[in-house]
PDB file of C-alpha atoms in Angstrom:
ATOM      1  CA  UNK N   1     159.430  96.662  60.178  1.00 74.00           C
ATOM      2  CA  UNK N   2     158.068  95.717  56.778  1.00 82.00           C
ATOM      3  CA  UNK N   3     156.301  92.732  58.335  1.00 86.00           C
ATOM      4  CA  UNK N   4     154.587  95.087  60.813  1.00 88.00           C
ATOM      5  CA  UNK N   5     153.507  97.390  57.971  1.00 88.00           C
ATOM      6  CA  UNK N   6     152.128  94.412  56.083  1.00 85.00           C
ATOM      7  CA  UNK N   7     150.287  93.187  59.197  1.00 87.00           C
ATOM      8  CA  UNK N   8     148.536  96.535  59.742  1.00 87.00           C
ATOM      9  CA  UNK N   9     147.843  97.665  56.167  1.00 87.00           C
ATOM     10  CA  UNK N  10     147.208  94.366  54.412  1.00 87.00           C
ATOM     11  CA  UNK N  11     145.940  91.931  57.015  1.00 85.00           C
ATOM     12  CA  UNK N  12     143.924  94.370  59.147  1.00 84.00           C
ATOM     13  CA  UNK N  13     142.703  96.917  56.555  1.00 83.00           C
ATOM     14  CA  UNK N  14     142.971  94.865  53.315  1.00 84.00           C
ATOM     15  CA  UNK N  15     145.197  97.493  51.670  1.00 87.00           C
ATOM     16  CA  UNK N  16     148.004  96.815  49.186  1.00 87.00           C
ATOM     17  CA  UNK N  17     151.116  98.996  49.228  1.00 88.00           C
ATOM     18  CA  UNK N  18     153.265  99.788  46.218  1.00 88.00           C
ATOM     19  CA  UNK N  19     156.924  98.952  46.717  1.00 89.00           C
ATOM     20  CA  UNK N  20     158.025 102.587  47.012  1.00 89.00           C
ATOM     21  CA  UNK N  21     155.209 103.305  49.497  1.00 88.00           C
ATOM     22  CA  UNK N  22     156.274 100.337  51.636  1.00 89.00           C
ATOM     23  CA  UNK N  23     159.909 101.521  51.573  1.00 90.00           C
ATOM     24  CA  UNK N  24     158.808 105.068  52.432  1.00 89.00           C
ATOM     25  CA  UNK N  25     157.013 103.958  55.605  1.00 90.00           C
ATOM     26  CA  UNK N  26     159.846 101.652  56.595  1.00 89.00           C
ATOM     27  CA  UNK N  27     162.400 104.480  56.238  1.00 88.00           C
ATOM     28  CA  UNK N  28     160.323 106.831  58.405  1.00 87.00           C
ATOM     29  CA  UNK N  29     160.140 104.274  61.203  1.00 86.00           C
ATOM     30  CA  UNK N  30     163.881 103.545  61.039  1.00 86.00           C
ATOM     31  CA  UNK N  31     165.019 107.184  60.750  1.00 84.00           C
ATOM     32  CA  UNK N  32     162.914 108.278  63.718  1.00 82.00           C
ATOM     33  CA  UNK N  33     163.807 105.185  65.752  1.00 81.00           C
ATOM     34  CA  UNK N  34     160.149 104.539  66.562  1.00 83.00           C
ATOM     35  CA  UNK N  35     159.461 101.616  68.875  1.00 84.00           C
ATOM     36  CA  UNK N  36     157.390  98.708  67.599  1.00 85.00           C
ATOM     37  CA  UNK N  37     154.434  99.605  69.845  1.00 85.00           C
ATOM     38  CA  UNK N  38     154.417 103.258  68.748  1.00 84.00           C
ATOM     39  CA  UNK N  39     154.920 102.249  65.117  1.00 85.00           C
ATOM     40  CA  UNK N  40     151.941  99.907  65.258  1.00 87.00           C
ATOM     41  CA  UNK N  41     149.707 102.692  66.645  1.00 85.00           C
ATOM     42  CA  UNK N  42     150.993 105.181  64.028  1.00 84.00           C
ATOM     43  CA  UNK N  43     150.517 102.730  61.155  1.00 88.00           C
ATOM     44  CA  UNK N  44     147.022 101.906  62.389  1.00 86.00           C
ATOM     45  CA  UNK N  45     146.136 105.614  62.387  1.00 84.00           C
ATOM     46  CA  UNK N  46     147.559 105.996  58.871  1.00 85.00           C
ATOM     47  CA  UNK N  47     145.675 102.991  57.485  1.00 85.00           C
ATOM     48  CA  UNK N  48     142.405 103.960  59.161  1.00 81.00           C
ATOM     49  CA  UNK N  49     142.657 107.538  57.843  1.00 80.00           C
ATOM     50  CA  UNK N  50     143.497 106.249  54.346  1.00 82.00           C
ATOM     51  CA  UNK N  51     140.309 104.161  54.190  1.00 78.00           C
ATOM     52  CA  UNK N  52     138.272 107.246  55.176  1.00 72.00           C
ATOM     53  CA  UNK N  53     139.961 109.856  52.973  1.00 70.00           C
ATOM     54  CA  UNK N  54     140.563 107.727  49.906  1.00 61.00           C
ATOM     55  CA  UNK N  55     137.066 106.152  50.080  1.00 55.00           C
ATOM     56  CA  UNK N  56     138.396 102.636  50.403  1.00 59.00           C
ATOM     57  CA  UNK N  57     140.922 102.789  47.532  1.00 73.00           C
ATOM     58  CA  UNK N  58     142.725  99.457  48.010  1.00 82.00           C
ATOM     59  CA  UNK N  59     146.085 100.399  46.426  1.00 86.00           C
ATOM     60  CA  UNK N  60     148.277 102.698  48.531  1.00 87.00           C
ATOM     61  CA  UNK N  61     150.475 104.836  46.266  1.00 86.00           C
ATOM     62  CA  UNK N  62     153.489 106.888  47.318  1.00 87.00           C
ATOM     63  CA  UNK N  63     152.400 110.474  46.617  1.00 85.00           C
ATOM     64  CA  UNK N  64     148.947 110.285  48.252  1.00 84.00           C
ATOM     65  CA  UNK N  65     150.554 108.416  51.153  1.00 85.00           C
ATOM     66  CA  UNK N  66     153.221 111.099  51.532  1.00 85.00           C
ATOM     67  CA  UNK N  67     150.550 113.821  51.674  1.00 81.00           C
ATOM     68  CA  UNK N  68     148.535 111.814  54.179  1.00 81.00           C
ATOM     69  CA  UNK N  69     151.588 111.209  56.367  1.00 83.00           C
ATOM     70  CA  UNK N  70     152.301 114.931  56.488  1.00 78.00           C
ATOM     71  CA  UNK N  71     148.661 115.646  57.393  1.00 73.00           C
ATOM     72  CA  UNK N  72     148.740 113.049  60.166  1.00 72.00           C
ATOM     73  CA  UNK N  73     152.052 114.467  61.441  1.00 71.00           C
ATOM     74  CA  UNK N  74     150.479 117.928  61.605  1.00 59.00           C
ATOM     75  CA  UNK N  75     147.527 116.444  63.443  1.00 56.00           C
ATOM     76  CA  UNK N  76     149.814 114.757  65.972  1.00 52.00           C
ATOM     77  CA  UNK N  77     151.521 118.088  66.633  1.00 45.00           C
ATOM     78  CA  UNK N  78     148.094 119.557  67.466  1.00 47.00           C
ATOM     79  CA  UNK N  79     147.197 116.799  69.902  1.00 44.00           C
ATOM     80  CA  UNK N  80     145.092 114.882  67.409  1.00 43.00           C
ATOM     81  CA  UNK N  81     147.042 111.630  67.222  1.00 44.00           C
ATOM     82  CA  UNK N  82     146.462 108.307  68.883  1.00 41.00           C
ATOM     83  CA  UNK N  83     150.041 107.268  69.488  1.00 37.00           C
ATOM     84  CA  UNK N  84     149.959 107.532  73.278  1.00 38.00           C
ATOM     85  CA  UNK N  85     149.496 104.389  75.287  1.00 38.00           C
ATOM     86  CA  UNK N  86     145.955 105.160  76.438  1.00 39.00           C
ATOM     87  CA  UNK N  87     144.667 105.704  72.932  1.00 37.00           C
ATOM     88  CA  UNK N  88     146.451 102.665  71.564  1.00 37.00           C
ATOM     89  CA  UNK N  89     144.573 100.618  74.125  1.00 41.00           C
ATOM     90  CA  UNK N  90     141.251 102.223  73.170  1.00 38.00           C
ATOM     91  CA  UNK N  91     141.050 104.433  76.308  1.00 38.00           C
ATOM     92  CA  UNK N  92     139.961 108.047  76.709  1.00 37.00           C
ATOM     93  CA  UNK N  93     141.735 110.883  74.924  1.00 34.00           C
ATOM     94  CA  UNK N  94     144.617 112.438  76.822  1.00 34.00           C
ATOM     95  CA  UNK N  95     144.264 115.763  78.605  1.00 35.00           C
ATOM     96  CA  UNK N  96     146.718 117.448  76.261  1.00 38.00           C
ATOM     97  CA  UNK N  97     144.658 116.361  73.252  1.00 35.00           C
ATOM     98  CA  UNK N  98     141.550 117.916  74.755  1.00 36.00           C
ATOM     99  CA  UNK N  99     143.125 121.257  75.620  1.00 37.00           C
ATOM    100  CA  UNK N 100     144.729 121.937  72.233  1.00 42.00           C
ATOM    101  CA  UNK N 101     143.217 123.227  69.000  1.00 44.00           C
ATOM    102  CA  UNK N 102     139.856 121.724  68.116  1.00 49.00           C
ATOM    103  CA  UNK N 103     139.350 123.378  64.743  1.00 53.00           C
ATOM    104  CA  UNK N 104     139.096 119.945  63.105  1.00 58.00           C
ATOM    105  CA  UNK N 105     136.223 118.808  65.336  1.00 70.00           C
ATOM    106  CA  UNK N 106     133.386 120.791  63.762  1.00 74.00           C
ATOM    107  CA  UNK N 107     132.697 121.485  60.090  1.00 77.00           C
ATOM    108  CA  UNK N 108     129.814 123.081  58.195  1.00 82.00           C
ATOM    109  CA  UNK N 109     129.062 121.376  54.864  1.00 83.00           C
ATOM    110  CA  UNK N 110     126.924 123.133  52.284  1.00 82.00           C
ATOM    111  CA  UNK N 111     123.850 121.179  51.147  1.00 79.00           C
ATOM    112  CA  UNK N 112     125.102 121.344  47.550  1.00 79.00           C
ATOM    113  CA  UNK N 113     128.487 119.907  48.569  1.00 80.00           C
ATOM    114  CA  UNK N 114     127.062 116.773  50.180  1.00 83.00           C
ATOM    115  CA  UNK N 115     127.962 113.850  47.879  1.00 83.00           C
ATOM    116  CA  UNK N 116     125.091 112.157  46.069  1.00 84.00           C
ATOM    117  CA  UNK N 117     125.484 108.503  47.027  1.00 88.00           C
ATOM    118  CA  UNK N 118     123.159 106.001  45.355  1.00 90.00           C
ATOM    119  CA  UNK N 119     123.008 102.351  46.306  1.00 92.00           C
ATOM    120  CA  UNK N 120     123.636 100.003  43.386  1.00 92.00           C
ATOM    121  CA  UNK N 121     121.915  96.637  44.088  1.00 91.00           C
ATOM    122  CA  UNK N 122     123.920  94.955  41.313  1.00 90.00           C
ATOM    123  CA  UNK N 123     127.320  95.950  42.691  1.00 89.00           C
ATOM    124  CA  UNK N 124     126.023  95.927  46.294  1.00 89.00           C
ATOM    125  CA  UNK N 125     127.809  99.167  47.027  1.00 89.00           C
ATOM    126  CA  UNK N 126     127.278 102.933  47.018  1.00 89.00           C
ATOM    127  CA  UNK N 127     128.130 104.805  43.823  1.00 88.00           C
ATOM    128  CA  UNK N 128     128.031 108.445  42.729  1.00 84.00           C
ATOM    129  CA  UNK N 129     125.998 108.714  39.507  1.00 80.00           C
ATOM    130  CA  UNK N 130     126.721 112.443  39.188  1.00 73.00           C
ATOM    131  CA  UNK N 131     129.093 114.952  40.723  1.00 65.00           C
ATOM    132  CA  UNK N 132     126.618 117.572  41.964  1.00 66.00           C
ATOM    133  CA  UNK N 133     122.871 117.955  42.184  1.00 65.00           C
ATOM    134  CA  UNK N 134     120.876 120.535  40.282  1.00 71.00           C
ATOM    135  CA  UNK N 135     118.074 122.744  41.583  1.00 73.00           C
ATOM    136  CA  UNK N 136     116.097 122.199  38.366  1.00 77.00           C
ATOM    137  CA  UNK N 137     115.953 118.414  38.039  1.00 78.00           C
ATOM    138  CA  UNK N 138     114.623 116.517  35.044  1.00 81.00           C
ATOM    139  CA  UNK N 139     111.201 114.838  34.949  1.00 81.00           C
ATOM    140  CA  UNK N 140     112.840 111.418  35.321  1.00 83.00           C
ATOM    141  CA  UNK N 141     114.363 112.428  38.651  1.00 83.00           C
ATOM    142  CA  UNK N 142     111.125 111.912  40.585  1.00 83.00           C
ATOM    143  CA  UNK N 143     110.812 108.266  39.519  1.00 85.00           C
ATOM    144  CA  UNK N 144     114.537 107.741  40.067  1.00 89.00           C
ATOM    145  CA  UNK N 145     114.179 109.151  43.587  1.00 89.00           C
ATOM    146  CA  UNK N 146     111.669 106.485  44.624  1.00 92.00           C
ATOM    147  CA  UNK N 147     113.612 103.681  42.911  1.00 93.00           C
ATOM    148  CA  UNK N 148     116.724 104.706  44.770  1.00 93.00           C
ATOM    149  CA  UNK N 149     114.822 104.957  48.031  1.00 94.00           C
ATOM    150  CA  UNK N 150     113.496 101.442  47.442  1.00 95.00           C
ATOM    151  CA  UNK N 151     116.980 100.008  46.813  1.00 95.00           C
ATOM    152  CA  UNK N 152     118.440 101.840  49.803  1.00 94.00           C
ATOM    153  CA  UNK N 153     115.838 100.613  52.271  1.00 95.00           C
ATOM    154  CA  UNK N 154     115.656  97.079  50.907  1.00 95.00           C
ATOM    155  CA  UNK N 155     119.379  96.460  51.317  1.00 94.00           C
ATOM    156  CA  UNK N 156     119.064  97.595  54.924  1.00 94.00           C
ATOM    157  CA  UNK N 157     116.078  95.303  55.503  1.00 94.00           C
ATOM    158  CA  UNK N 158     117.895  92.319  53.979  1.00 92.00           C
ATOM    159  CA  UNK N 159     120.852  92.960  56.303  1.00 90.00           C
ATOM    160  CA  UNK N 160     118.595  92.686  59.349  1.00 90.00           C
ATOM    161  CA  UNK N 161     119.089  89.439  61.257  1.00 87.00           C
ATOM    162  CA  UNK N 162     115.391  88.566  60.911  1.00 88.00           C
ATOM    163  CA  UNK N 163     115.634  88.582  57.102  1.00 88.00           C
ATOM    164  CA  UNK N 164     119.019  86.913  56.571  1.00 81.00           C
ATOM    165  CA  UNK N 165     118.634  83.459  54.956  1.00 72.00           C
ATOM    166  CA  UNK N 166     120.045  80.450  56.785  1.00 65.00           C
ATOM    167  CA  UNK N 167     120.995  76.935  55.772  1.00 60.00           C
ATOM    168  CA  UNK N 168     120.021  75.192  58.985  1.00 56.00           C
ATOM    169  CA  UNK N 169     117.076  72.924  59.692  1.00 52.00           C
ATOM    170  CA  UNK N 170     113.545  73.730  58.589  1.00 53.00           C
ATOM    171  CA  UNK N 171     112.748  74.606  62.199  1.00 55.00           C
ATOM    172  CA  UNK N 172     115.395  77.358  62.116  1.00 55.00           C
ATOM    173  CA  UNK N 173     114.193  78.647  58.736  1.00 54.00           C
ATOM    174  CA  UNK N 174     110.734  79.309  60.146  1.00 58.00           C
ATOM    175  CA  UNK N 175     112.240  81.970  62.397  1.00 65.00           C
ATOM    176  CA  UNK N 176     113.355  84.103  59.447  1.00 78.00           C
ATOM    177  CA  UNK N 177     111.267  86.249  57.103  1.00 86.00           C
ATOM    178  CA  UNK N 178     111.433  85.939  53.338  1.00 89.00           C
ATOM    179  CA  UNK N 179     110.548  88.869  51.092  1.00 92.00           C
ATOM    180  CA  UNK N 180     108.674  88.289  47.847  1.00 93.00           C
ATOM    181  CA  UNK N 181     108.287  90.580  44.854  1.00 93.00           C
ATOM    182  CA  UNK N 182     104.888  91.525  43.489  1.00 94.00           C
ATOM    183  CA  UNK N 183     105.427  89.806  40.138  1.00 92.00           C
ATOM    184  CA  UNK N 184     105.943  86.466  41.956  1.00 91.00           C
ATOM    185  CA  UNK N 185     102.340  86.463  43.259  1.00 90.00           C
ATOM    186  CA  UNK N 186     100.790  85.519  39.921  1.00 87.00           C
ATOM    187  CA  UNK N 187      98.763  82.294  40.157  1.00 85.00           C
ATOM    188  CA  UNK N 188      99.513  81.764  43.854  1.00 89.00           C
ATOM    189  CA  UNK N 189      96.260  82.774  45.521  1.00 87.00           C
ATOM    190  CA  UNK N 190      95.751  81.700  49.111  1.00 86.00           C
ATOM    191  CA  UNK N 191      99.492  81.573  49.898  1.00 90.00           C
ATOM    192  CA  UNK N 192     100.995  83.914  52.475  1.00 90.00           C
ATOM    193  CA  UNK N 193     103.578  86.479  51.380  1.00 94.00           C
ATOM    194  CA  UNK N 194     105.635  89.232  52.936  1.00 94.00           C
ATOM    195  CA  UNK N 195     106.052  92.183  50.561  1.00 96.00           C
ATOM    196  CA  UNK N 196     108.122  95.336  50.657  1.00 96.00           C
ATOM    197  CA  UNK N 197     107.223  98.393  48.642  1.00 96.00           C
ATOM    198  CA  UNK N 198     105.800 101.910  48.509  1.00 96.00           C
ATOM    199  CA  UNK N 199     102.253 102.853  49.432  1.00 96.00           C
ATOM    200  CA  UNK N 200     100.648 104.735  46.561  1.00 94.00           C
ATOM    201  CA  UNK N 201      97.184 105.655  45.254  1.00 93.00           C
ATOM    202  CA  UNK N 202      97.158 104.666  41.582  1.00 92.00           C
ATOM    203  CA  UNK N 203      93.365 104.885  41.523  1.00 91.00           C
ATOM    204  CA  UNK N 204      91.310 107.345  43.526  1.00 90.00           C
ATOM    205  CA  UNK N 205      90.216 105.862  46.831  1.00 89.00           C
ATOM    206  CA  UNK N 206      92.337 102.702  46.453  1.00 93.00           C
ATOM    207  CA  UNK N 207      95.740 102.030  48.001  1.00 94.00           C
ATOM    208  CA  UNK N 208      98.366 100.031  46.118  1.00 96.00           C
ATOM    209  CA  UNK N 209     101.745  98.599  47.009  1.00 96.00           C
ATOM    210  CA  UNK N 210     104.395  99.244  44.382  1.00 95.00           C
ATOM    211  CA  UNK N 211     107.887  97.826  43.983  1.00 94.00           C
ATOM    212  CA  UNK N 212     110.317  97.748  41.047  1.00 92.00           C
ATOM    213  CA  UNK N 213     108.568  94.684  39.599  1.00 90.00           C
ATOM    214  CA  UNK N 214     104.974  95.962  39.588  1.00 92.00           C
ATOM    215  CA  UNK N 215     102.039  97.033  41.756  1.00 94.00           C
ATOM    216  CA  UNK N 216      99.079  95.408  43.454  1.00 95.00           C
ATOM    217  CA  UNK N 217      95.888  96.669  45.096  1.00 95.00           C
ATOM    218  CA  UNK N 218      95.715  96.380  48.887  1.00 95.00           C
ATOM    219  CA  UNK N 219      92.667  95.513  50.967  1.00 93.00           C
ATOM    220  CA  UNK N 220      92.809  96.410  54.658  1.00 91.00           C
ATOM    221  CA  UNK N 221      89.329  95.086  55.442  1.00 89.00           C
ATOM    222  CA  UNK N 222      90.698  92.010  57.220  1.00 88.00           C
ATOM    223  CA  UNK N 223      92.772  94.165  59.541  1.00 85.00           C
ATOM    224  CA  UNK N 224      89.779  96.367  60.338  1.00 78.00           C
ATOM    225  CA  UNK N 225      87.535  93.396  61.135  1.00 79.00           C
ATOM    226  CA  UNK N 226      90.132  91.899  63.482  1.00 75.00           C
ATOM    227  CA  UNK N 227      90.997  95.308  65.014  1.00 72.00           C
ATOM    228  CA  UNK N 228      94.665  94.606  64.366  1.00 71.00           C
ATOM    229  CA  UNK N 229      96.960  96.943  66.324  1.00 77.00           C
ATOM    230  CA  UNK N 230      99.160  99.041  64.054  1.00 80.00           C
ATOM    231  CA  UNK N 231     102.366 100.779  65.175  1.00 82.00           C
ATOM    232  CA  UNK N 232     103.642 103.610  63.021  1.00 85.00           C
ATOM    233  CA  UNK N 233     102.516 106.483  60.817  1.00 88.00           C
ATOM    234  CA  UNK N 234     101.752 105.410  57.243  1.00 92.00           C
ATOM    235  CA  UNK N 235     101.341 107.900  54.409  1.00 92.00           C
ATOM    236  CA  UNK N 236     101.342 107.782  50.626  1.00 93.00           C
ATOM    237  CA  UNK N 237     104.889 107.531  49.380  1.00 93.00           C
ATOM    238  CA  UNK N 238     106.245 105.731  52.451  1.00 95.00           C
ATOM    239  CA  UNK N 239     107.847 102.290  52.232  1.00 96.00           C
ATOM    240  CA  UNK N 240     106.287  99.493  54.255  1.00 96.00           C
ATOM    241  CA  UNK N 241     106.312  95.758  54.892  1.00 95.00           C
ATOM    242  CA  UNK N 242     102.934  94.067  54.418  1.00 95.00           C
ATOM    243  CA  UNK N 243     101.993  90.490  55.275  1.00 94.00           C
ATOM    244  CA  UNK N 244      98.951  88.778  53.798  1.00 93.00           C
ATOM    245  CA  UNK N 245      97.639  86.677  50.930  1.00 94.00           C
ATOM    246  CA  UNK N 246      96.201  86.978  47.410  1.00 92.00           C
ATOM    247  CA  UNK N 247      92.476  86.722  46.711  1.00 90.00           C
ATOM    248  CA  UNK N 248      90.777  87.628  43.414  1.00 90.00           C
ATOM    249  CA  UNK N 249      93.767  89.682  42.294  1.00 89.00           C
ATOM    250  CA  UNK N 250      93.789  91.772  45.486  1.00 93.00           C
ATOM    251  CA  UNK N 251      96.311  91.463  48.312  1.00 95.00           C
ATOM    252  CA  UNK N 252      94.522  90.977  51.642  1.00 94.00           C
ATOM    253  CA  UNK N 253      96.672  92.666  54.288  1.00 93.00           C
ATOM    254  CA  UNK N 254      96.846  91.011  57.702  1.00 92.00           C
ATOM    255  CA  UNK N 255      99.730  93.036  59.113  1.00 91.00           C
ATOM    256  CA  UNK N 256     101.615  96.173  58.095  1.00 93.00           C
ATOM    257  CA  UNK N 257     104.785  97.678  59.516  1.00 92.00           C
ATOM    258  CA  UNK N 258     107.705  99.970  58.811  1.00 94.00           C
ATOM    259  CA  UNK N 259     111.176  98.673  57.805  1.00 94.00           C
ATOM    260  CA  UNK N 260     113.287  97.824  60.883  1.00 93.00           C
ATOM    261  CA  UNK N 261     115.791 100.516  61.904  1.00 92.00           C
ATOM    262  CA  UNK N 262     119.528  99.956  61.910  1.00 93.00           C
ATOM    263  CA  UNK N 263     122.102 101.235  64.373  1.00 91.00           C
ATOM    264  CA  UNK N 264     124.823 103.565  63.179  1.00 86.00           C
ATOM    265  CA  UNK N 265     127.513 101.057  64.121  1.00 85.00           C
ATOM    266  CA  UNK N 266     125.947  98.392  61.890  1.00 89.00           C
ATOM    267  CA  UNK N 267     125.757 100.753  58.911  1.00 89.00           C
ATOM    268  CA  UNK N 268     129.377 101.825  59.329  1.00 82.00           C
ATOM    269  CA  UNK N 269     130.459  98.206  59.629  1.00 82.00           C
ATOM    270  CA  UNK N 270     128.682  97.395  56.350  1.00 87.00           C
ATOM    271  CA  UNK N 271     130.102 100.441  54.499  1.00 85.00           C
ATOM    272  CA  UNK N 272     133.251 101.484  56.393  1.00 76.00           C
ATOM    273  CA  UNK N 273     134.801 103.522  53.572  1.00 74.00           C
ATOM    274  CA  UNK N 274     131.763 105.579  52.489  1.00 82.00           C
ATOM    275  CA  UNK N 275     131.782 109.216  53.604  1.00 80.00           C
ATOM    276  CA  UNK N 276     128.048 109.951  53.412  1.00 82.00           C
ATOM    277  CA  UNK N 277     128.190 113.623  54.388  1.00 81.00           C
ATOM    278  CA  UNK N 278     131.307 114.799  52.547  1.00 78.00           C
ATOM    279  CA  UNK N 279     134.111 116.990  53.823  1.00 75.00           C
ATOM    280  CA  UNK N 280     137.473 115.843  55.119  1.00 71.00           C
ATOM    281  CA  UNK N 281     137.148 113.283  57.924  1.00 66.00           C
ATOM    282  CA  UNK N 282     138.752 114.259  61.207  1.00 65.00           C
ATOM    283  CA  UNK N 283     142.114 112.744  62.073  1.00 62.00           C
ATOM    284  CA  UNK N 284     140.881 112.244  65.613  1.00 65.00           C
ATOM    285  CA  UNK N 285     139.649 108.827  66.621  1.00 64.00           C
ATOM    286  CA  UNK N 286     136.074 108.292  67.796  1.00 70.00           C
ATOM    287  CA  UNK N 287     137.088 107.883  71.489  1.00 71.00           C
ATOM    288  CA  UNK N 288     138.868 111.255  71.277  1.00 69.00           C
ATOM    289  CA  UNK N 289     135.872 112.962  69.642  1.00 74.00           C
ATOM    290  CA  UNK N 290     133.540 111.443  72.222  1.00 78.00           C
ATOM    291  CA  UNK N 291     135.759 112.675  75.080  1.00 79.00           C
ATOM    292  CA  UNK N 292     135.831 116.181  73.588  1.00 76.00           C
ATOM    293  CA  UNK N 293     132.048 116.197  73.291  1.00 78.00           C
ATOM    294  CA  UNK N 294     131.614 115.117  76.922  1.00 81.00           C
ATOM    295  CA  UNK N 295     134.129 117.672  78.222  1.00 79.00           C
ATOM    296  CA  UNK N 296     132.585 120.580  76.298  1.00 76.00           C
ATOM    297  CA  UNK N 297     129.944 122.537  78.193  1.00 74.00           C
ATOM    298  CA  UNK N 298     128.535 124.077  74.999  1.00 72.00           C
ATOM    299  CA  UNK N 299     126.338 122.192  72.573  1.00 73.00           C
ATOM    300  CA  UNK N 300     124.125 122.487  69.513  1.00 78.00           C
ATOM    301  CA  UNK N 301     120.407 121.837  69.778  1.00 82.00           C
ATOM    302  CA  UNK N 302     117.585 121.839  67.229  1.00 84.00           C
ATOM    303  CA  UNK N 303     114.077 123.014  68.110  1.00 88.00           C
ATOM    304  CA  UNK N 304     110.838 122.867  66.177  1.00 86.00           C
ATOM    305  CA  UNK N 305     107.336 124.259  66.695  1.00 86.00           C
ATOM    306  CA  UNK N 306     108.659 127.061  68.906  1.00 90.00           C
ATOM    307  CA  UNK N 307     105.708 129.401  69.567  1.00 91.00           C
ATOM    308  CA  UNK N 308     107.333 132.620  70.709  1.00 89.00           C
ATOM    309  CA  UNK N 309     103.962 134.250  71.443  1.00 91.00           C
ATOM    310  CA  UNK N 310     103.290 131.834  74.312  1.00 90.00           C
ATOM    311  CA  UNK N 311     104.525 132.589  77.819  1.00 91.00           C
ATOM    312  CA  UNK N 312     105.278 128.935  78.658  1.00 91.00           C
ATOM    313  CA  UNK N 313     107.495 128.716  75.571  1.00 90.00           C
ATOM    314  CA  UNK N 314     109.552 131.729  76.660  1.00 91.00           C
ATOM    315  CA  UNK N 315     109.893 130.283  80.159  1.00 91.00           C
ATOM    316  CA  UNK N 316     111.036 126.962  78.754  1.00 89.00           C
ATOM    317  CA  UNK N 317     113.582 128.707  76.519  1.00 89.00           C
ATOM    318  CA  UNK N 318     114.849 130.638  79.502  1.00 89.00           C
ATOM    319  CA  UNK N 319     115.283 127.388  81.437  1.00 88.00           C
ATOM    320  CA  UNK N 320     117.040 125.807  78.458  1.00 83.00           C
TER     321      UNK N 320
END
């Protein structure tokens, strides 16, 4: 069974087990006479839960593993596990799992308990610069906020398929976008550039684009003369992509757009071990949670701009 444990933990999840942890798992499988198929599903659940709860800690130690095993065992007793054949094959959650306790499905996390994750462009990973936020922040926090927002959005932009560099022919390279920094524009007037930064008004009546390397004045006159169609809402303090060229120290904007969005699945694939919202992750698998959500008649909705003094609003609420 040790080869099966190695296959699941090390080869599939890139985890290393200490010798006593490996022996501990092997003994459990032997003592309970678990079949190879059931053992593989159980080990997969253990390894997947470890990466979520231990935030990607690569070394599996005995004591944390023992506590996790007991938690998973308790979850299996409550219909949370994925050891049945349907779940092992990625099917829907079983009926028994849906009818038992669902106290682990929903959690309320206080705003002050949400972890403060900052993206570190040097390490190319999320880090926690401080344990908890403070209501009364320092003066430096405002500048740090925009720097962090810049790093966070830029790493997402660079992960987009349209911005990923390639090593194919020149014809293929033309189909990809290359971002430039503002400090690289010096002495290169007339050349086209694609910039990413924050819209700001450093001088009254003039818009600038600012990144971590510097700032440059923007001129939208060319767009106005060509009646260029613009999609999106642009305000001061928002981060944008601008395409254009330098002329007399001013960047002539030909096109402007917002950073491309990214699907949840892509973000989770890039950072599988980061728990962005805090709290203990559920032991249920995503197919189980999705089946519970579909089977539940109740739901949570969020409304805004609800004018209770209007008759049509009250009728709509009644219909809802």
